[in-house]
XYZ file of C-alpha atoms in Angstrom:
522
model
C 2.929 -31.401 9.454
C 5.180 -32.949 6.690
C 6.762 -30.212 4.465
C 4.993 -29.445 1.505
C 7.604 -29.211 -1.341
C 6.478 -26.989 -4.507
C 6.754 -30.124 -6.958
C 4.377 -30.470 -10.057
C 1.225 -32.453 -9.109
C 0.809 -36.132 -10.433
C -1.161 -39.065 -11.050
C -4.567 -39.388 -10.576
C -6.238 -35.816 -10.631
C -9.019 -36.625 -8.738
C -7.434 -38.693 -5.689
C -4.428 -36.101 -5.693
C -7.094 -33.333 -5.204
C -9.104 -34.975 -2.493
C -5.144 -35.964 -0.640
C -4.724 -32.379 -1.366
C -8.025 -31.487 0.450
C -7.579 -32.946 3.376
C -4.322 -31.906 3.770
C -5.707 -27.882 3.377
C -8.381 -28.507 6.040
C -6.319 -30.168 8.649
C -4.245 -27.275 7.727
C -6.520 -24.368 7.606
C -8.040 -25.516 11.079
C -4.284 -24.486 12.211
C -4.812 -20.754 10.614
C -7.322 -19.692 13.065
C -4.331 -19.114 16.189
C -1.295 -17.140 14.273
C -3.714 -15.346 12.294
C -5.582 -13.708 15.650
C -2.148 -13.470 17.301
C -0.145 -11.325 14.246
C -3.505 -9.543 13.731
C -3.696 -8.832 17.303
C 0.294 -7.665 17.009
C -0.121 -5.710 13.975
C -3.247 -3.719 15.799
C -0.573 -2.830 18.922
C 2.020 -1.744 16.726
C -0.684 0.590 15.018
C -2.322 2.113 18.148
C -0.764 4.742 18.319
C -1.547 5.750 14.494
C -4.699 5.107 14.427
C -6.046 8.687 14.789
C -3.084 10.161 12.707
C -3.661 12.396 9.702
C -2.813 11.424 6.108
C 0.054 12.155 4.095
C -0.042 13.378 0.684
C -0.898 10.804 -1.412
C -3.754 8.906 0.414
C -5.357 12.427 0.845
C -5.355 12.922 -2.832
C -6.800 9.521 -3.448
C -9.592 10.419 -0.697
C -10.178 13.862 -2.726
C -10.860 12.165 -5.784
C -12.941 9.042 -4.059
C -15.206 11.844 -2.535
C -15.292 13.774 -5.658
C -16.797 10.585 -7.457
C -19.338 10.663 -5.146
C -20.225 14.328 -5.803
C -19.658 14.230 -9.445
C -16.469 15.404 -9.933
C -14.650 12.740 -12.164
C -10.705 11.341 -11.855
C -8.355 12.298 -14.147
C -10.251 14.783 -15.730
C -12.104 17.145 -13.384
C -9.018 16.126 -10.078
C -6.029 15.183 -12.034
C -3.649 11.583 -10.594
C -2.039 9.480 -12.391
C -3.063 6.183 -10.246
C -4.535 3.004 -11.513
C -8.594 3.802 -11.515
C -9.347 1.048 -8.919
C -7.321 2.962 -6.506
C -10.183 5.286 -6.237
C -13.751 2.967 -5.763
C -10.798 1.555 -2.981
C -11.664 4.743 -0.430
C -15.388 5.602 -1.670
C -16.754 3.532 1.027
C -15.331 5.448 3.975
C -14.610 8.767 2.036
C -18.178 10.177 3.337
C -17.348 10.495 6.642
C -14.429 12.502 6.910
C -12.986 10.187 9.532
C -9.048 9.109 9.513
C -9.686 6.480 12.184
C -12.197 4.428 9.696
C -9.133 4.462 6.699
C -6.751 3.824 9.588
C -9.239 0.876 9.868
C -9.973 -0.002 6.369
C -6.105 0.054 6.011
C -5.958 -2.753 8.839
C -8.945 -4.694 7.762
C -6.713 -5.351 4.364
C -3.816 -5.824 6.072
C -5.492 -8.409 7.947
C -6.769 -9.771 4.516
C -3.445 -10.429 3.272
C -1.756 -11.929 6.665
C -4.732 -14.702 6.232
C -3.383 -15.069 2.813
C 0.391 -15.069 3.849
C -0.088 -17.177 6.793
C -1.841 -20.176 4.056
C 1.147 -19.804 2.174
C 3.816 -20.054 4.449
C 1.951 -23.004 6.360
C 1.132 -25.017 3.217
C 4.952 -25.000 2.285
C 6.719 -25.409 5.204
C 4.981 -26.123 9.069
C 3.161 -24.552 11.465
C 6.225 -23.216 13.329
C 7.294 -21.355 10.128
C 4.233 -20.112 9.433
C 3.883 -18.925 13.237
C 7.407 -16.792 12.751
C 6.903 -15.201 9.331
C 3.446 -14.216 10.724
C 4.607 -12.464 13.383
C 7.878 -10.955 11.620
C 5.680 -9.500 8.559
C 2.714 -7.760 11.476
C 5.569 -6.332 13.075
C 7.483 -4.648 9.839
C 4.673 -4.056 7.322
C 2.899 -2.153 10.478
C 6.216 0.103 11.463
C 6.359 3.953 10.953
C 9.938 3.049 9.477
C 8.653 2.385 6.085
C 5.262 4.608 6.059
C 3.591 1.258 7.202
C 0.670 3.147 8.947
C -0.138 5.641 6.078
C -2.434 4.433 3.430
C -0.039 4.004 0.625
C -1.132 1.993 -2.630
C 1.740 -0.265 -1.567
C 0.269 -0.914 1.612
C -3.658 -1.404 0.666
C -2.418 -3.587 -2.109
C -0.596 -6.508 0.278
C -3.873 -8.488 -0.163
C -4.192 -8.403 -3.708
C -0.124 -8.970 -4.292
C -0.225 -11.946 -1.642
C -3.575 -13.084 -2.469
C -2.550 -13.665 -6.356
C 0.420 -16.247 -5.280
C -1.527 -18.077 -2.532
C -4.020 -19.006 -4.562
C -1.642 -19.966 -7.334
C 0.012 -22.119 -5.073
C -2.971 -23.194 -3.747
C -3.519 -23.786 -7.293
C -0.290 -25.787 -8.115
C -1.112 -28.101 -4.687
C -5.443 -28.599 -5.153
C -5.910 -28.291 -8.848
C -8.667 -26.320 -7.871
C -9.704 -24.032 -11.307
C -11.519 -21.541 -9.119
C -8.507 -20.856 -6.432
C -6.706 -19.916 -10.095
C -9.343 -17.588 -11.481
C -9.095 -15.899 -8.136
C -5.839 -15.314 -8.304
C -6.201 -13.678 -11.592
C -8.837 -11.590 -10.415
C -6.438 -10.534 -7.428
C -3.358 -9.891 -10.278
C -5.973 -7.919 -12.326
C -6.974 -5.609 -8.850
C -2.948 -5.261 -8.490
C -2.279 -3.793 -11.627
C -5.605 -1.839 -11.313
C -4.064 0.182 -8.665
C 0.006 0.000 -9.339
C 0.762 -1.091 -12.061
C 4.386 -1.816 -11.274
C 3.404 -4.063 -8.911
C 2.300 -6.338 -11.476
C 5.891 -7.893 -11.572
C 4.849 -10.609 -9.342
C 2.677 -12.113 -13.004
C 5.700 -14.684 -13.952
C 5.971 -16.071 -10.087
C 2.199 -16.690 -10.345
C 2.335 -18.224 -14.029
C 5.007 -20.223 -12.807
C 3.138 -21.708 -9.950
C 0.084 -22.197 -11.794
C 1.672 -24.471 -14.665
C 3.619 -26.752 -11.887
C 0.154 -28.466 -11.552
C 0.249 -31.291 -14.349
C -2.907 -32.832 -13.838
C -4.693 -29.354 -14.417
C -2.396 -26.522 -15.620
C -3.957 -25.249 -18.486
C -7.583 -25.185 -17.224
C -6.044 -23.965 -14.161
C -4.162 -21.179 -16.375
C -7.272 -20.194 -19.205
C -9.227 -19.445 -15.464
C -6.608 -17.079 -14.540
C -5.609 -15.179 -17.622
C -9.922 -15.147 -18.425
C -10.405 -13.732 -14.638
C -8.000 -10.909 -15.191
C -9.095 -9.993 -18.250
C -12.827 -9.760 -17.175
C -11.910 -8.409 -13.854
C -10.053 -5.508 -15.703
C -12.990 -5.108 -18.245
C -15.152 -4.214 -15.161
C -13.564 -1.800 -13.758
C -12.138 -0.057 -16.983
C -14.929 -0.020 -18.732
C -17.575 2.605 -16.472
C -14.393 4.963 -17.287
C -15.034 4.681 -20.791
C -18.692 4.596 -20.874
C -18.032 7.767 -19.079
C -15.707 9.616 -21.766
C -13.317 9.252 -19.062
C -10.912 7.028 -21.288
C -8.464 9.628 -22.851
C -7.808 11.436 -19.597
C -7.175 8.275 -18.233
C -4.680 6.851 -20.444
C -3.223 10.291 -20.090
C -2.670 10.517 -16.747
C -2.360 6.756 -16.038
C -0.265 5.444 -18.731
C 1.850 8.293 -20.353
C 2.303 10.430 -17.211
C 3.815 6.804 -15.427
C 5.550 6.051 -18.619
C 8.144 8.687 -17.686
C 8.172 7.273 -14.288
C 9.430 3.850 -15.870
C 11.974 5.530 -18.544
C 13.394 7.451 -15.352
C 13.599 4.335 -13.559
C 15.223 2.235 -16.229
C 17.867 4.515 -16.819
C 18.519 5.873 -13.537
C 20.305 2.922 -11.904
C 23.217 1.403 -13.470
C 25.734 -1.170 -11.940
C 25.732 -3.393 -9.063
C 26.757 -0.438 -6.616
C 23.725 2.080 -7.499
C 21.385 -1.521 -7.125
C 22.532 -1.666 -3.233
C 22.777 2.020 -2.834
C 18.866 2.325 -3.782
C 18.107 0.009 -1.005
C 20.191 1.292 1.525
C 18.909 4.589 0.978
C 15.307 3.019 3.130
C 15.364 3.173 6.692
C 14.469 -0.474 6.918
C 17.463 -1.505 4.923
C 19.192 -3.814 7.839
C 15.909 -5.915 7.189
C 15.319 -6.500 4.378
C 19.652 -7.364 3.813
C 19.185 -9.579 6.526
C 16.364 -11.033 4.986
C 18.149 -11.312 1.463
C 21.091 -13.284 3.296
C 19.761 -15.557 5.327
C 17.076 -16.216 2.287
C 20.354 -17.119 -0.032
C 22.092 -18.871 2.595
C 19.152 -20.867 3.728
C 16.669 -21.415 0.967
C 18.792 -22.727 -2.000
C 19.230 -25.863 0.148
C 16.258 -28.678 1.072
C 13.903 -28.932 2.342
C 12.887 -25.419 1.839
C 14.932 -25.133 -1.507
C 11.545 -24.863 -3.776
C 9.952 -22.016 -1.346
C 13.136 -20.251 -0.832
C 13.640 -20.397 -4.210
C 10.152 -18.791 -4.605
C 10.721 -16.164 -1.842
C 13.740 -15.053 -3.497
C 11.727 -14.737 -6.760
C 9.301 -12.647 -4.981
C 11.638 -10.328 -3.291
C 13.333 -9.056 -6.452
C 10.494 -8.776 -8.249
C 9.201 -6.161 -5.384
C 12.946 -5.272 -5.511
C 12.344 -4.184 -9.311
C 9.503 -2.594 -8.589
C 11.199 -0.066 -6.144
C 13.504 0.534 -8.727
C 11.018 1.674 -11.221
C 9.505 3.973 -8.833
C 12.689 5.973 -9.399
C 12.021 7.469 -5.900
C 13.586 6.467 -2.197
C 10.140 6.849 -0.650
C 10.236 4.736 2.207
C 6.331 3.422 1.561
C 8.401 2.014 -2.020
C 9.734 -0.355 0.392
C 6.512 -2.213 1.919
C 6.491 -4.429 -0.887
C 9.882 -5.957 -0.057
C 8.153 -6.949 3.454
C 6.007 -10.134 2.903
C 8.755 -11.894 0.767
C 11.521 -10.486 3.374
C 9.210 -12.238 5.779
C 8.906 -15.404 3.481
C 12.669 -15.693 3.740
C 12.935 -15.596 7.516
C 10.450 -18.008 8.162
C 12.569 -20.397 5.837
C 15.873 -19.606 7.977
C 14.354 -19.955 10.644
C 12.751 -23.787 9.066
C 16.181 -24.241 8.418
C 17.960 -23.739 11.478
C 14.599 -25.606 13.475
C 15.503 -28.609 11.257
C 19.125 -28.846 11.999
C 18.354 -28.491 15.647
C 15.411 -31.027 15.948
C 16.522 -33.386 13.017
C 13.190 -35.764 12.024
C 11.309 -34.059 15.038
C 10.934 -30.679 13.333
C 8.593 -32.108 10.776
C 6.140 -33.864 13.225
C 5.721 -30.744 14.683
C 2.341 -29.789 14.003
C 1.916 -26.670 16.034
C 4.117 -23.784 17.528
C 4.978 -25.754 21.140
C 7.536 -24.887 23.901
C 10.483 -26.560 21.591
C 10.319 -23.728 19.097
C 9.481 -20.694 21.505
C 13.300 -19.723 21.947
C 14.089 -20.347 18.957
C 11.015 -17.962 17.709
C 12.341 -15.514 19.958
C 15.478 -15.569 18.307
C 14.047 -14.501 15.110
C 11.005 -12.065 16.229
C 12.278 -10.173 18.944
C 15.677 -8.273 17.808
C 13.277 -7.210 14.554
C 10.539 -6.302 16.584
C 12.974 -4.297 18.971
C 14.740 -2.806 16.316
C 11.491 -1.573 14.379
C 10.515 -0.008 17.531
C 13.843 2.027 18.833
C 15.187 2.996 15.674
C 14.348 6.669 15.295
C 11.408 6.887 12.612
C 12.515 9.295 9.862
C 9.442 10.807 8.486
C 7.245 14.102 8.599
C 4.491 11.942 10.263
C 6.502 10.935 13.211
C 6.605 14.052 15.119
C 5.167 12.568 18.615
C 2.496 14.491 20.150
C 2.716 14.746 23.845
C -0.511 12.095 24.347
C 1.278 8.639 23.403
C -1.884 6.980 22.253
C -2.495 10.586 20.045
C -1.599 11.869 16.766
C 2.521 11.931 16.021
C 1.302 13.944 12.846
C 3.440 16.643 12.236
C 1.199 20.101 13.310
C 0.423 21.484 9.942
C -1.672 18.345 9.341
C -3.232 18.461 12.577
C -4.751 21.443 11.801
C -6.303 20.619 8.796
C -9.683 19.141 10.339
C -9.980 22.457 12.059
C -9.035 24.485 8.681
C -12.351 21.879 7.007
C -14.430 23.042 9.698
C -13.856 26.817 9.270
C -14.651 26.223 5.223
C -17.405 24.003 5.991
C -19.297 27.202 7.828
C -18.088 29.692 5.744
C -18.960 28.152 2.028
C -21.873 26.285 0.650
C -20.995 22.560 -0.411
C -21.459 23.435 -4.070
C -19.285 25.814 -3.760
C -15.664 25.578 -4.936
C -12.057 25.574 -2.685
C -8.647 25.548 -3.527
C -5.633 24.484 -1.072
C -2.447 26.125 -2.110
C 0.490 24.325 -1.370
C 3.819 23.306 -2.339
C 7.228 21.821 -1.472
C 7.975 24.156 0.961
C 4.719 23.151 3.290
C 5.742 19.764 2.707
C 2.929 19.282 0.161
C 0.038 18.951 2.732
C -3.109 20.054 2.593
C -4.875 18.089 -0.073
C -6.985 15.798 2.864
C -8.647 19.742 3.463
C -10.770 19.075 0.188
C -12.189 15.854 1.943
C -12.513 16.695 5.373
C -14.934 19.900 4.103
C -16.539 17.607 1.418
C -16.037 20.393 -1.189
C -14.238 20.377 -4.784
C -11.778 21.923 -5.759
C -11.443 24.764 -8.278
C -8.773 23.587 -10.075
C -8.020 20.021 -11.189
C -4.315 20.569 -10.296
C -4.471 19.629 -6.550
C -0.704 18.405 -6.015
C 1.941 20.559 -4.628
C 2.798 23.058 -7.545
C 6.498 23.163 -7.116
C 6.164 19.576 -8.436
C 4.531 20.429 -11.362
C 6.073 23.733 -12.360
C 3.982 23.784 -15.780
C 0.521 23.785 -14.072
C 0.825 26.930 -12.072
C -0.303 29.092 -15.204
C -3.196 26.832 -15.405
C -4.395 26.817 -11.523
C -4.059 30.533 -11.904
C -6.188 30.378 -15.009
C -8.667 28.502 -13.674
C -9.266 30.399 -10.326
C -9.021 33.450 -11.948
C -11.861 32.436 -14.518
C -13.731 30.502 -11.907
C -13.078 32.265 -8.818
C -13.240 29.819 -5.430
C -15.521 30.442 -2.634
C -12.461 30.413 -0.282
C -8.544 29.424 -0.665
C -6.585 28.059 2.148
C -3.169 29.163 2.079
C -1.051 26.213 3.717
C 2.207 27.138 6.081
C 5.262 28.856 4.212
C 3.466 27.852 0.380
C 4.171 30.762 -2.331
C 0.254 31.894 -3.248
C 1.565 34.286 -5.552
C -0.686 32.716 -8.578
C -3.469 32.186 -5.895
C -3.852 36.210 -5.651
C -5.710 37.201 -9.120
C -8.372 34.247 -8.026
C -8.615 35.743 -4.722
C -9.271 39.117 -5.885
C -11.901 38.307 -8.646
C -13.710 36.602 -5.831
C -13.653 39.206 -3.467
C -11.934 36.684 -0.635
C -10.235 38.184 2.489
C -8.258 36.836 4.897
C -11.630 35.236 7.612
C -9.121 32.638 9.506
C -5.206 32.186 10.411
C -4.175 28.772 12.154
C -1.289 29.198 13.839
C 1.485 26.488 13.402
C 4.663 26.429 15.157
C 6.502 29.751 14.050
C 5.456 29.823 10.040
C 2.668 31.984 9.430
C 0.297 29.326 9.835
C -2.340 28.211 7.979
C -4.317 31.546 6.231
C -7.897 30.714 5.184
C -9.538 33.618 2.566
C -13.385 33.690 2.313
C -15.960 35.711 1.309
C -17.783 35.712 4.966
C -16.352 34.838 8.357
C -16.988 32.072 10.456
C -19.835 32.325 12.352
């Protein structure tokens, strides 16, 4: 396939689209063979997480997605200060308590956005490129090294973020208005979720208005799609007197997230320092370098300029998170994949000369050469030693590397699920110093919890008066006490319900995990 440079469309509107046409469906007929092989890739590399507990985060998300379902509202009755589409995201597998089917919803997207990711690599470069970048993006957006496997917004939101500039480029090549107001729609789901990661907007503008023959249809689609795709969502959170606690905890409570983030990195030095402070950092350099030295220059020069685009924009995005969380980091993946597959274009081209470009599929030419690129990445994102509390290995290899406190928490929802009614209240105390698990307990036992302050406490030094206000005035049927947490505001709650001590999970040599009910398990 000839490369596709990112040039404004011209002349005739109509016989450019149907050139344009053709040239998609010859290509999409291509899409079937790297999709199913990264997918397939992407699946191995995840095996062995598929049955793993959740982290923090996703099992607050899953609190409040199950909560909606049993009445309890976001924001105001479970308090998070995520985009409200993060939410209706998990409600269709929060009713079964299962972390194998949001292992699986988290692949199902992920496979979502390498069908997206695969169109846009193919339609501006070859087959061959598209093949490598595949491959290079299952391999590192899957790895424990940067949280890949845990349900992190930055994770479930790879379709929407590569979605929105396929289909603008899709867009700027087809003139097709409805590829545009898809995009849009995909922007507006973005933002819906993280906002930050709505930095991608002028790369998509940009490839939108490239289109001549159609840009401003193309462009009223988009901005109108957005705009009612946001209306939809936002406005059952209104109708719901939801609004106020919702700007509240999604707007101001992130505002100080961006003021911390524009002011806490100054100077080139801090800039580099922030990214080598992720585990990943060798790739996504590498990536960076070979992206400079190989995309400013044709044939590639439009895409690399656009994958360099791309990967500071997710770079800015870290940066605003103010944290070195290495799940920050997924968003740096797809364009750090972008900017491989155009090295290795580049190098391909000054091997094969005119050849490379008549190469319509990924033949025994290129295999070496594909090699080159995949395997050292795929080798290093499987030896280097993964740095986080969910990579404890458990002696099964295909089991749970979850560290043990979170392995216990299914049996810990069990014990409360025999030992309280489920309109009966629970609280989970935890903190910093039980590395702020415990929140997945409220899901797992499908019960609410009696305060709306569900994060770890030490976080949110403020709130501990109110949790112990609010259990002491509305006493819980039972409070789970998780490994080395301070309960100390816990107690008054405990006594005005009359709770004792009914359970003790032992983990490792803390005191375990200490369950207080009003009954034992039976």
């Amino acid at each position: 396939m000839a490369t596709t440079s990112l040039s404004p469309s011209s002349g005739d509107p109509h016989a450019t689209a149907s050139r344009h046409g053709m040239i998609l469906h010859r290509a999409g007929n291509r899409l079937a063979q790297p999709l199913l092989a990264s997918a397939v890739i992407a699946l191995l590399v995840r095996m062995p997480s598929l049955r793993d507990p959740l982290s923090v985060d996703p099992s607050v998300y899953l609190t409040i997605s199950d909560g909606l379902l049993h009445g309890a509202a976001p924001y105001r009755d479970i308090f998070d200060h995520k985009g409200p589409l993060t939410y209706l995201l998990f409600v269709p597998v929060a009713p079964f308590g299962s972390y194998l089917l949001v292992h699986l919803l988290l692949f199902a997207l992920f496979v979502w956005s390498l069908w997206h990711f695969i169109r846009l690599v193919e339609r501006n470069s070859d087959a061959t490129t598209a093949w490598v970048a595949a491959v290079v993006y299952a391999i590192a957006a899957s790895s424990d090294l940067i949280e890949g496997t845990d349900p992190n917004l930055e994770q479930l939101t790879l379709p929407f973020v590569v979605g929105t500039l396929d289909l603008a480029d899709s867009f700027r090549v087809s003139g097709r208005v409805r590829e545009a107001a898809f995009s849009g729609v995909l922007l507006a789901a973005t933002v819906l979720v993280k906002p930050v990661l709505g930095l991608i907007l002028p790369i998509a503008a940009v490839l939108l208005l490239m289109n001549t023959a159609t840009r401003w249809r193309g462009f009223v689609a988009w901005t109108l799609a957005g705009v009612v795709t946001t209306a939809i969502i936002l406005v059952p959170f209104a109708a719901a007197g939801l609004w106020s606690d919702m700007v509240r905890g999604a707007v101001d409570y992130n505002r100080t997230y961006v003021d911390a983030g524009l002011g806490s990195i100054t100077g080139w030095r801090a800039h580099v320092e922030l990214l080598l402070k992720s585990p990943a950092d060798f790739f996504f350099f590498g990536a960076l370098g070979l992206g400079a030295l190989t995309g400013l220059r044709p044939p590639l020069r439009r895409f690399g300029l656009l994958g360099l685009a791309w990967w500071f924009a997710a770079w800015a995005g870290v940066k605003l998170g103010v944290r070195d969380w290495y799940h920050y980091f997924i968003s740096l993946v797809p364009p750090s994949a972008v900017l491989f597959g155009v090295a290795t274009h580049a190098v391909r081209t000054q091997l094969m000369g005119s050849r490379a470009s008549e190469t319509a599929r990924f033949d025994r030419s290129t295999v070496a050469l594909a090699g080159l690129a995949v395997v050292p990445i795929a080798a290093t994102f499987w030896l280097v030693p993964v740095r986080t509390d969910l990579a404890v290995r458990a002696d099964d290899p295909l089991g749970s590397r979850a560290a043990p406190h979170l392995l216990q928490q299914k049996k810990a929802a069990a014990i409360l699920d025999r030992i309280t009614k489920p309109d009966e209240r629970i609280y989970v105390v935890t903190d910093v110093a039980s590395n702020g698990s415990g929140q997945a307990i409220y899901w797992l036992a499908h019960r609410k919890p009696a305060s709306r302050w569900i994060f770890p406490i030490v976080m949110f030094p403020p709130r501990q008066p109110d949790v112990a206000r609010d259990l002491a005035t509305r006493p819980p049927a039972a409070v789970v006490l998780m490994p080395n947490a301070s309960g100390d505001y816990a107690m008054e709650g405990i006594r005005r319900g009359r709770l004792k001590e009914v359970a003790r999970l032992p983990v490792n040599n803390s005191n375990g995990i200490v369950i207080y009910g009003r009954r034992a398990p039976r």
